[in-house]
Amino acid sequence: GKGPKIKVSPAFIDFGYVLVGSSKSVSIEIQNTGNDPLTINQIDTSGLNPAFSVQFVGTTPLTLQPGTSMTVVVSFNPSTDGLYSGSFTVNSNAINGNITVNLQGFGIPVDVSIPSSVDFGSVQVDQIVSQKITIKNNSVNTIRIVQIDPPTEPFTIQNPPNTPISLAPGDSTSLIVSFQPTQAGTYSSYVGILFDFTDTPSLINLTGTATGGGGVTLGTIQFQKGGNQITNLYFGKVLLGTQGIETITLVNTGSSDIQIVSASATQPYRLVESSFTVPAGGTKDLDIFFEPTANGLISGTLRLEDSAGNTYTLSISGEGTDVTVSSSPGLNVSFSRYTFSSAPSGVIPRTGVSFVISGSFSGSVPVNITMSDPPQDLKVYKYVNGTWKEIYPNNECNGISNVSFSGNTLSFNIQDNSECDLSGDSGKITDPLLIGSAAPVSTGPEQPSEVLPPPETDKGSAGCSIASTGFDGGFLAYTMVIVSLIFRYLRRKLAQQT
C-alpha cells in the first residue's frame, strides 16, 4: 500500500560467546522501503539489559526518505558469565507497524594460563640464563595479546614477537626471557602482557641474583612497601600535569652501613634524594614521584648504587590519564578512558571516561571528574536510551543533580538506579560520559580580493592593455578584461587563415 514502510535487518542478533569484560558490536540497517517519508519517532531501549547498548548518529525523531536507510550499532559487553537476552523497539509511522529487535548473547569467563613470576636463581656475573614463558588460552573464544612490555636490563626478551598475537582456544605462545647480569647484585623486573579483554596488563615478575665479580655479593638491601617485600611498584592512575607520590622502605639486612652514592629513576619518575645512608640493620624511607605527560602505561626503573659499586634496581610503573574520577571516602571507584563512536551535534569530542562506583550506599552519591586540561566551552554529555543528554552546562538527565564546574573539576550527584545509571544493581553505579567542547559557528569563508594580471599585448601589432583589476573593482572592469582576451584570440585566428 501507499505510505512509509520500515525494514530492519537483521531483526534478531545472536552475539554468540563473548568473553567477560570484552565487547562485540553488530550493525543493523533500518530502511524505508515505502513510497512516503518514514519518521523514526523513537528507538525504545527502556528495560534493555545493561549488557547491551544501542548507538546511532543523530537524535530522534529522524526522517528517512523512500529508499534511504540508517545504521544502528548494537554492542554486547557481558560483566559476568551466563546467558543474556533483551530487546528494543523501533517506533515509527510505518504502515507495517513498529519493529522489535531481539538480542541474545552468552558471556563466558576468561581462562588464561600465565605465570605470575619467574626466578632465575643465582647466576655468575657475565653468564646468561634463559627461561621459556608460556601463555595459553584455555577459553572457548579467541583472545589477543595486544602489547608486550619488555623488562629492564639485565633481563631481556630474545627475539620479541610482533603484536597483536591471536590465540585461538587451546593455543599458546612462548617468550624466551634471558638474565645476563654484568655486576653482582639482586635484580628484579617484570614482563607486562596486555590482552584485548582488559585495560590492565598482567605482570610476570622476574627475579635473579648475580654473584662473583670480585667476590662482592649483594642482596643486603630489600625494597619494602607496607611491611612486605616488593619486586615492582605500581602508582596506579595519575592525572596528567600532576604528580603521584609513593613511599617505599629500604631495609638493610646486613651488619654494616650502606652508603648510597647515586639514586635515580627514569623519567617521568624522579627522586628528591640522590645520596643517603641506610644504617646497618635499619631502614630508610624513600619518596618516588611520578609526573606523567602522556596517557597510558609508563614503565621505569629505580636504580641505587652504593659506594662499593653495587647496584639495586626496582621496576616501577604507573598510568597517565587526562581525567580522573573520585567519590565519597569508603566507596570503591574504578574508571578508564572511553571512546564513543559518535558525538552530539555541534560538539567536538575531546575525551571520554567510564566509571563504576560501588559500596555501601543508597540514594545518590557525589561524583567528581577532574580534567588535566578542561576544554574551553566545556560540554559534558551522556548517551541515555539512544539519545544524547547534556549534563553540563545544561543538565538534562533525570537522576543527576547539583551540577557545578570549578577549576578543573566537574561535580554532580547521581541517583542509584536512575536512567543515568547503566548498572541495574543497587549499590553500584556505572556511567560513561563524553567530554567535549562546543563546535565553533562557521560564518563562511571570505571572498578573496584576487588580482588578475594584465593581458599581454600582441607583439608587432597594435595592442590594447587593460590595467589589472580585482573582483572588488567591479563587474564591468572584469568583463572588459575577458572581452579583450577574446578579441585578440579571434584576430590571431583570422590572420592565420589569410
Coordinates of C-alpha atoms in Angstrom, one line a residue:
G1 CA 0.0 0.0 0.0
K2 CA 0.9 3.7 -0.3
G3 CA 2.9 5.1 2.6
P4 CA 6.1 4.6 4.5
K5 CA 7.3 1.0 5.2
I6 CA 10.0 0.0 7.6
K7 CA 12.5 -2.9 7.2
V8 CA 15.0 -3.7 9.9
S9 CA 17.8 -6.1 9.1
P10 CA 18.7 -8.2 11.0
A11 CA 15.7 -8.2 13.4
F12 CA 17.4 -10.8 15.6
I13 CA 21.1 -10.7 16.8
D14 CA 22.8 -13.6 18.4
F15 CA 26.2 -12.4 19.6
G16 CA 27.3 -15.9 20.4
Y17 CA 30.0 -16.4 23.0
V18 CA 31.8 -13.2 24.2
L19 CA 34.5 -13.0 26.9
V20 CA 33.5 -11.4 30.1
G21 CA 34.9 -7.8 30.1
S22 CA 35.2 -7.6 26.3
S23 CA 32.8 -6.3 23.8
K24 CA 31.3 -7.3 20.4
S25 CA 29.3 -5.0 18.1
V26 CA 26.9 -5.7 15.2
S27 CA 25.4 -3.1 12.8
I28 CA 21.8 -3.2 11.8
E29 CA 20.1 -1.3 9.0
I30 CA 16.8 0.5 9.2
Q31 CA 15.4 1.1 5.7
N32 CA 12.4 2.9 4.3
T33 CA 11.0 0.5 1.6
G34 CA 7.8 2.5 1.2
N35 CA 7.0 5.5 -1.1
D36 CA 6.4 8.2 1.6
P37 CA 8.9 9.7 4.2
L38 CA 9.4 7.4 7.2
T39 CA 9.7 9.1 10.6
I40 CA 11.6 7.2 13.3
N41 CA 9.9 8.5 16.4
Q42 CA 12.0 6.6 19.0
I43 CA 14.4 3.7 19.4
D44 CA 13.0 2.5 22.7
T45 CA 15.7 0.8 24.8
S46 CA 13.8 1.1 28.2
G47 CA 14.2 -2.1 30.1
L48 CA 17.1 -3.3 28.0
N49 CA 19.7 -5.4 29.8
P50 CA 22.7 -3.1 30.5
A51 CA 25.0 -5.7 28.9
F52 CA 23.5 -4.5 25.6
S53 CA 23.9 -0.9 24.3
V54 CA 22.4 0.8 21.2
Q55 CA 24.0 3.7 19.4
F56 CA 23.2 5.7 16.3
V57 CA 24.0 9.1 14.8
G58 CA 21.6 11.9 15.5
T59 CA 18.6 12.2 17.7
T60 CA 15.0 11.1 17.2
P61 CA 12.7 11.9 15.6
L62 CA 14.6 11.1 12.4
T63 CA 13.2 11.1 8.8
L64 CA 14.2 8.6 6.1
Q65 CA 13.2 9.4 2.6
P66 CA 11.9 6.4 0.4
G67 CA 14.8 4.1 -0.5
T68 CA 17.2 5.5 2.2
S69 CA 18.4 3.9 5.4
M70 CA 20.3 4.5 8.6
T71 CA 22.7 2.4 10.7
V72 CA 22.3 1.4 14.3
V73 CA 25.2 -0.2 16.2
V74 CA 24.3 -2.7 18.9
S75 CA 27.0 -3.8 21.4
F76 CA 27.2 -6.7 23.9
N77 CA 29.6 -6.4 26.8
P78 CA 28.9 -9.1 29.5
S79 CA 30.1 -8.3 33.0
T80 CA 29.6 -11.9 34.3
D81 CA 29.3 -15.3 32.6
G82 CA 25.9 -16.7 31.6
L83 CA 23.1 -16.2 29.0
Y84 CA 21.9 -12.7 28.3
S85 CA 18.8 -11.6 26.4
G86 CA 16.9 -8.4 25.6
S87 CA 15.1 -6.4 23.0
F88 CA 14.5 -2.9 21.8
T89 CA 11.8 -1.4 19.6
V90 CA 11.9 0.9 16.7
N91 CA 8.8 3.1 16.8
S92 CA 7.8 4.9 13.6
N93 CA 4.9 6.0 11.4
A94 CA 5.3 3.0 9.1
I95 CA 2.2 1.4 7.8
N96 CA 3.6 -2.1 8.8
G97 CA 3.9 -1.1 12.4
N98 CA 6.7 -0.9 14.9
I99 CA 9.6 -3.4 14.8
T100 CA 11.1 -5.2 17.8
V101 CA 14.8 -6.3 17.6
N102 CA 15.6 -9.3 19.8
L103 CA 19.1 -9.8 21.2
Q104 CA 20.9 -12.6 22.9
G105 CA 24.5 -13.5 23.8
F106 CA 26.5 -15.6 26.2
G107 CA 29.2 -14.3 28.5
I108 CA 32.0 -16.7 29.1
P109 CA 34.8 -16.4 31.7
V110 CA 38.4 -15.7 30.6
D111 CA 40.8 -18.5 31.3
V112 CA 44.4 -17.8 30.5
S113 CA 47.4 -19.7 31.9
I114 CA 50.2 -17.2 32.5
P115 CA 53.0 -17.5 35.2
S116 CA 52.9 -14.8 37.9
S117 CA 56.7 -14.9 38.5
V118 CA 59.9 -16.4 37.2
D119 CA 63.0 -16.8 39.3
F120 CA 66.4 -17.2 37.6
G121 CA 68.1 -18.1 40.8
S122 CA 71.9 -17.4 41.3
V123 CA 73.9 -16.6 38.2
Q124 CA 77.6 -15.8 37.8
V125 CA 78.3 -12.3 36.5
D126 CA 78.5 -12.1 32.7
Q127 CA 76.8 -15.5 32.3
I128 CA 73.4 -15.8 30.6
V129 CA 70.5 -18.0 31.7
S130 CA 67.2 -18.2 29.7
Q131 CA 63.8 -19.5 30.6
K132 CA 60.7 -20.0 28.4
I133 CA 57.4 -18.4 29.5
T134 CA 54.3 -20.0 28.0
I135 CA 50.9 -18.2 27.7
K136 CA 48.0 -20.5 26.9
N137 CA 44.4 -19.6 26.1
N138 CA 42.1 -22.0 27.9
S139 CA 38.9 -20.1 27.0
V140 CA 36.4 -21.1 24.3
N141 CA 36.9 -17.8 22.4
T142 CA 39.9 -16.4 20.6
I143 CA 41.8 -13.8 22.6
R144 CA 44.6 -11.4 21.5
I145 CA 47.8 -10.2 23.1
V146 CA 47.8 -6.5 22.1
Q147 CA 51.0 -5.3 23.8
I148 CA 54.1 -6.8 25.5
D149 CA 56.1 -4.5 27.8
P150 CA 59.7 -5.7 27.9
P151 CA 61.7 -6.0 31.2
T152 CA 64.5 -3.7 32.2
E153 CA 68.2 -4.9 32.0
P154 CA 69.8 -7.2 32.7
F155 CA 66.6 -9.1 31.7
T156 CA 65.7 -9.2 28.0
I157 CA 63.2 -10.9 25.7
Q158 CA 65.0 -12.8 23.0
N159 CA 63.5 -12.1 19.5
P160 CA 60.4 -10.4 20.9
P161 CA 57.3 -11.2 18.8
N162 CA 55.3 -8.6 17.0
T163 CA 51.9 -7.8 18.4
P164 CA 48.9 -8.3 18.2
I165 CA 49.1 -12.1 18.7
S166 CA 45.9 -14.1 18.3
L167 CA 45.4 -17.2 20.4
A168 CA 42.6 -19.5 19.4
P169 CA 41.0 -21.8 22.0
G170 CA 43.7 -24.1 23.3
D171 CA 46.5 -22.2 21.5
S172 CA 49.6 -21.0 23.3
T173 CA 52.6 -18.7 22.6
S174 CA 56.0 -18.6 24.3
L175 CA 58.6 -15.9 25.2
I176 CA 62.3 -16.6 25.8
V177 CA 63.4 -14.3 28.6
S178 CA 67.1 -14.1 29.5
F179 CA 69.1 -12.9 32.5
Q180 CA 72.6 -11.7 31.9
P181 CA 74.0 -9.6 34.7
T182 CA 77.2 -7.6 34.4
Q183 CA 77.6 -6.8 38.1
A184 CA 76.9 -8.7 41.3
G185 CA 73.6 -7.9 42.9
T186 CA 69.9 -8.8 43.3
Y187 CA 67.7 -7.8 40.4
S188 CA 64.0 -7.6 39.7
S189 CA 61.8 -6.5 36.8
Y190 CA 58.7 -7.7 35.0
V191 CA 57.2 -8.5 31.6
G192 CA 53.8 -6.9 31.1
I193 CA 51.2 -8.8 28.9
L194 CA 48.1 -6.7 27.8
F195 CA 45.2 -8.7 26.5
D196 CA 42.3 -7.3 24.4
F197 CA 39.7 -8.1 27.1
T198 CA 41.2 -5.8 29.8
D199 CA 42.8 -2.4 30.3
T200 CA 45.3 -3.6 32.9
P201 CA 48.3 -5.7 31.9
S202 CA 49.2 -9.0 33.6
L203 CA 52.6 -8.8 35.2
I204 CA 55.2 -11.6 35.2
N205 CA 57.6 -10.8 37.9
L206 CA 61.3 -11.6 37.2
T207 CA 64.0 -12.1 39.9
G208 CA 67.6 -13.2 39.8
T209 CA 70.8 -12.8 41.8
A210 CA 74.2 -12.3 40.3
T211 CA 77.3 -13.5 42.1
G212 CA 81.1 -13.1 41.5
G213 CA 82.7 -10.0 40.0
G214 CA 85.5 -9.6 42.6
G215 CA 83.8 -11.6 45.4
V216 CA 81.2 -8.9 46.2
T217 CA 77.7 -10.4 46.6
L218 CA 74.8 -8.1 47.0
G219 CA 71.4 -8.7 48.5
T220 CA 71.8 -6.7 51.7
I221 CA 69.1 -4.2 50.7
Q222 CA 65.4 -5.1 50.3
F223 CA 62.6 -3.0 48.9
Q224 CA 59.5 -3.0 51.0
K225 CA 56.0 -1.4 50.9
G226 CA 53.7 -1.7 53.8
G227 CA 56.0 -4.1 55.6
N228 CA 56.0 -6.5 52.6
Q229 CA 59.0 -7.1 50.2
I230 CA 58.2 -6.0 46.7
T231 CA 59.8 -6.6 43.3
N232 CA 57.9 -3.8 41.5
L233 CA 56.0 -0.6 42.4
Y234 CA 52.7 0.4 40.8
F235 CA 51.5 4.0 41.1
G236 CA 48.0 3.4 39.6
K237 CA 46.4 6.2 37.5
V238 CA 47.8 9.7 37.9
L239 CA 46.3 12.8 36.3
L240 CA 48.4 14.5 33.6
G241 CA 50.1 17.6 34.8
T242 CA 50.0 16.5 38.5
Q243 CA 52.2 14.1 40.5
G244 CA 51.8 10.9 42.3
I245 CA 53.9 10.0 45.3
E246 CA 54.8 6.6 46.6
T247 CA 57.0 6.0 49.6
I248 CA 59.0 2.7 49.8
T249 CA 61.2 1.4 52.6
L250 CA 64.8 0.3 52.1
V251 CA 65.8 -2.4 54.5
N252 CA 69.5 -3.1 55.2
T253 CA 69.7 -6.7 56.2
G254 CA 73.5 -6.5 56.7
S255 CA 75.6 -5.7 59.7
S256 CA 77.3 -2.6 58.3
D257 CA 76.0 0.8 56.9
I258 CA 75.4 1.0 53.2
Q259 CA 76.3 4.4 51.6
I260 CA 74.1 5.0 48.5
V261 CA 76.2 7.4 46.4
S262 CA 73.8 7.5 43.4
A263 CA 70.0 7.2 43.4
S264 CA 68.0 7.9 40.3
A265 CA 64.8 7.0 38.5
T266 CA 63.9 7.0 34.8
Q267 CA 61.6 9.8 33.6
P268 CA 58.8 10.7 34.2
Y269 CA 59.7 9.2 37.6
R270 CA 62.1 11.2 39.9
L271 CA 63.7 11.3 43.3
V272 CA 64.5 14.2 45.6
E273 CA 67.4 12.5 47.4
S274 CA 70.3 11.4 45.2
S275 CA 72.6 10.1 48.0
F276 CA 72.0 8.8 51.6
T277 CA 72.9 6.1 54.1
V278 CA 70.9 3.0 55.0
P279 CA 72.1 2.1 58.6
A280 CA 73.2 -1.4 59.5
G281 CA 70.1 -3.5 60.3
G282 CA 68.0 -0.4 59.9
T283 CA 65.6 1.2 57.3
K284 CA 65.4 4.3 55.1
D285 CA 62.1 5.7 53.6
L286 CA 62.4 6.9 50.0
D287 CA 59.9 9.1 48.2
I288 CA 59.4 8.4 44.5
F289 CA 57.4 10.9 42.3
F290 CA 55.5 10.1 39.1
E291 CA 54.7 13.1 36.8
P292 CA 53.1 11.7 33.6
T293 CA 52.8 13.7 30.5
A294 CA 51.0 11.2 28.3
N295 CA 48.1 8.8 28.6
G296 CA 48.8 5.1 29.1
L297 CA 51.1 2.7 31.0
I298 CA 54.6 4.1 31.6
S299 CA 57.3 1.8 32.9
G300 CA 60.6 2.8 34.5
T301 CA 63.3 1.8 36.9
L302 CA 64.6 2.9 40.3
R303 CA 68.4 2.4 40.5
L304 CA 70.6 2.7 43.5
E305 CA 74.4 2.4 43.6
D306 CA 76.4 2.1 46.7
S307 CA 80.0 3.1 47.5
A308 CA 81.3 -0.3 46.6
G309 CA 79.9 -0.1 43.1
N310 CA 77.0 -2.5 43.8
T311 CA 73.6 -1.7 42.2
Y312 CA 70.0 -2.3 43.4
T313 CA 67.1 -1.9 41.0
L314 CA 63.3 -1.8 41.3
S315 CA 60.8 -1.8 38.4
I316 CA 58.2 0.9 38.7
S317 CA 55.1 1.7 36.6
G318 CA 52.1 3.9 36.5
E319 CA 49.4 5.1 34.2
G320 CA 49.0 8.6 32.9
T321 CA 45.4 9.8 32.4
D322 CA 43.8 13.0 31.2
V323 CA 40.8 12.5 33.5
T324 CA 40.2 11.0 37.0
V325 CA 37.0 10.1 38.9
S326 CA 36.5 10.2 42.7
S327 CA 33.6 10.0 45.1
S328 CA 32.9 9.7 48.8
P329 CA 35.6 8.2 51.1
G330 CA 35.0 4.5 51.6
L331 CA 33.4 3.8 48.2
N332 CA 35.2 1.8 45.5
V333 CA 35.8 3.8 42.4
S334 CA 37.3 2.4 39.1
F335 CA 37.5 4.3 35.8
S336 CA 39.0 4.1 32.4
R337 CA 39.2 6.3 29.3
Y338 CA 36.2 5.6 26.9
T339 CA 35.8 6.2 23.2
F340 CA 32.4 7.0 21.7
S341 CA 31.6 6.1 18.1
S342 CA 29.6 9.3 17.6
A343 CA 29.0 12.7 19.3
P344 CA 26.2 15.1 19.8
S345 CA 25.6 17.6 17.0
G346 CA 27.6 20.8 17.5
V347 CA 30.1 19.2 19.9
I348 CA 33.7 18.4 19.3
P349 CA 34.6 15.3 21.4
R350 CA 37.8 15.7 23.5
T351 CA 37.9 12.6 25.7
G352 CA 35.6 10.1 27.4
V353 CA 35.5 8.4 30.7
S354 CA 33.6 5.3 32.0
F355 CA 33.4 4.8 35.8
V356 CA 32.0 2.4 38.3
I357 CA 31.2 3.3 41.9
S358 CA 30.3 0.6 44.3
G359 CA 30.0 0.1 48.0
S360 CA 27.5 0.5 50.8
F361 CA 25.2 3.4 49.9
S362 CA 21.7 4.2 48.9
G363 CA 20.1 7.1 47.1
S364 CA 22.6 9.4 45.3
V365 CA 26.4 9.7 45.6
P366 CA 28.7 12.6 44.7
V367 CA 30.9 12.3 41.6
N368 CA 34.0 14.4 41.0
I369 CA 35.6 14.4 37.5
T370 CA 38.9 16.2 37.3
M371 CA 40.4 17.0 34.0
S372 CA 44.1 17.8 33.3
D373 CA 43.2 20.4 30.7
P374 CA 39.5 21.2 30.5
P375 CA 38.4 22.3 27.0
Q376 CA 37.0 25.8 26.5
D377 CA 33.2 25.9 26.2
L378 CA 33.1 22.7 28.1
K379 CA 30.3 20.3 27.2
V380 CA 29.6 17.0 29.0
Y381 CA 27.0 14.5 27.7
K382 CA 25.7 11.1 28.5
Y383 CA 24.2 8.6 26.0
V384 CA 20.8 7.6 27.5
N385 CA 18.5 5.2 25.8
G386 CA 19.6 6.1 22.3
T387 CA 19.7 9.8 23.0
W388 CA 22.5 12.3 23.8
K389 CA 21.6 14.1 27.0
E390 CA 23.6 17.1 28.2
I391 CA 24.9 17.2 31.8
Y392 CA 26.9 20.4 31.7
P393 CA 26.3 23.3 31.3
N394 CA 22.6 22.5 31.0
N395 CA 21.6 19.4 32.9
E396 CA 19.0 17.3 31.0
C397 CA 19.5 14.0 32.9
N398 CA 17.0 12.6 35.3
G399 CA 18.9 11.3 38.3
I400 CA 21.7 13.8 38.1
S401 CA 21.6 16.9 40.2
N402 CA 23.8 19.7 41.8
V403 CA 26.0 20.0 38.7
S404 CA 28.8 22.5 39.0
F405 CA 32.2 23.2 37.5
S406 CA 35.1 24.8 39.4
G407 CA 38.7 24.9 38.4
N408 CA 39.4 21.6 36.7
T409 CA 36.7 19.6 38.3
L410 CA 33.1 18.9 37.3
S411 CA 31.0 17.8 40.3
F412 CA 27.5 16.3 40.5
N413 CA 25.3 13.9 42.3
I414 CA 23.9 10.8 40.6
Q415 CA 21.0 8.7 41.8
D416 CA 21.4 4.9 42.1
N417 CA 19.2 3.0 39.6
S418 CA 18.2 6.2 37.8
E419 CA 18.1 6.5 34.0
C420 CA 21.7 7.7 34.0
D421 CA 22.9 4.7 35.9
L422 CA 23.7 1.9 33.4
S423 CA 24.1 -0.7 36.2
G424 CA 20.9 -2.4 37.3
D425 CA 22.4 -3.4 40.7
S426 CA 21.6 -1.4 43.8
G427 CA 24.7 0.0 45.5
K428 CA 26.5 0.1 42.1
I429 CA 26.6 3.0 39.6
T430 CA 28.0 2.7 36.1
D431 CA 28.2 5.7 33.8
P432 CA 30.2 6.6 30.6
L433 CA 30.5 10.3 29.8
L434 CA 31.6 12.2 26.8
I435 CA 33.7 15.3 27.4
G436 CA 34.0 17.9 24.6
S437 CA 33.6 21.5 23.7
A438 CA 31.1 23.5 21.6
A439 CA 31.9 23.5 17.9
P440 CA 32.7 27.0 16.5
V441 CA 29.9 28.5 14.5
S442 CA 31.0 28.9 10.9
T443 CA 30.3 32.2 9.2
G444 CA 31.5 31.1 5.8
P445 CA 34.8 31.9 4.0
E446 CA 35.6 35.5 3.0
Q447 CA 35.6 36.2 -0.7
P448 CA 39.2 36.7 -1.9
S449 CA 40.2 40.0 -3.4
E450 CA 42.1 38.2 -6.2
V451 CA 44.1 40.4 -8.6
L452 CA 44.2 39.5 -12.2
P453 CA 47.4 40.1 -14.2
P454 CA 47.2 42.5 -17.2
P455 CA 46.9 40.7 -20.5
E456 CA 50.0 40.7 -22.7
T457 CA 49.9 42.9 -25.9
D458 CA 50.4 41.4 -29.3
K459 CA 54.0 42.0 -30.4
G460 CA 54.3 43.7 -33.8
S461 CA 50.8 44.8 -34.0
A462 CA 48.6 47.5 -32.4
G463 CA 47.7 46.2 -29.0
C464 CA 45.5 47.1 -26.1
S465 CA 46.4 46.6 -22.4
I466 CA 43.8 47.0 -19.7
A467 CA 45.0 47.8 -16.2
S468 CA 44.8 44.9 -13.7
T469 CA 41.7 44.8 -11.6
G470 CA 40.3 42.8 -8.7
F471 CA 36.9 41.2 -8.1
D472 CA 36.2 44.0 -5.7
G473 CA 36.9 46.6 -8.5
G474 CA 33.5 46.0 -10.1
F475 CA 31.9 43.6 -12.6
L476 CA 32.4 46.0 -15.6
A477 CA 36.2 46.2 -15.4
Y478 CA 36.4 42.4 -15.1
T479 CA 34.2 41.9 -18.2
M480 CA 36.4 44.3 -20.2
V481 CA 39.4 42.1 -19.5
I482 CA 37.6 39.0 -20.8
V483 CA 36.3 40.8 -23.9
S484 CA 39.9 42.0 -24.7
L485 CA 41.3 38.5 -24.5
I486 CA 38.5 37.0 -26.7
F487 CA 39.1 39.8 -29.3
R488 CA 42.8 39.2 -29.6
Y489 CA 42.2 35.4 -29.9
L490 CA 39.8 35.9 -32.9
R491 CA 42.2 38.4 -34.6
R492 CA 45.0 35.8 -34.5
K493 CA 42.8 33.1 -36.0
L494 CA 41.8 35.4 -38.8
A495 CA 45.4 36.3 -39.6
Q496 CA 46.3 32.6 -39.8
Q497 CA 43.5 31.9 -42.3
T498 CA 44.6 34.8 -44.6

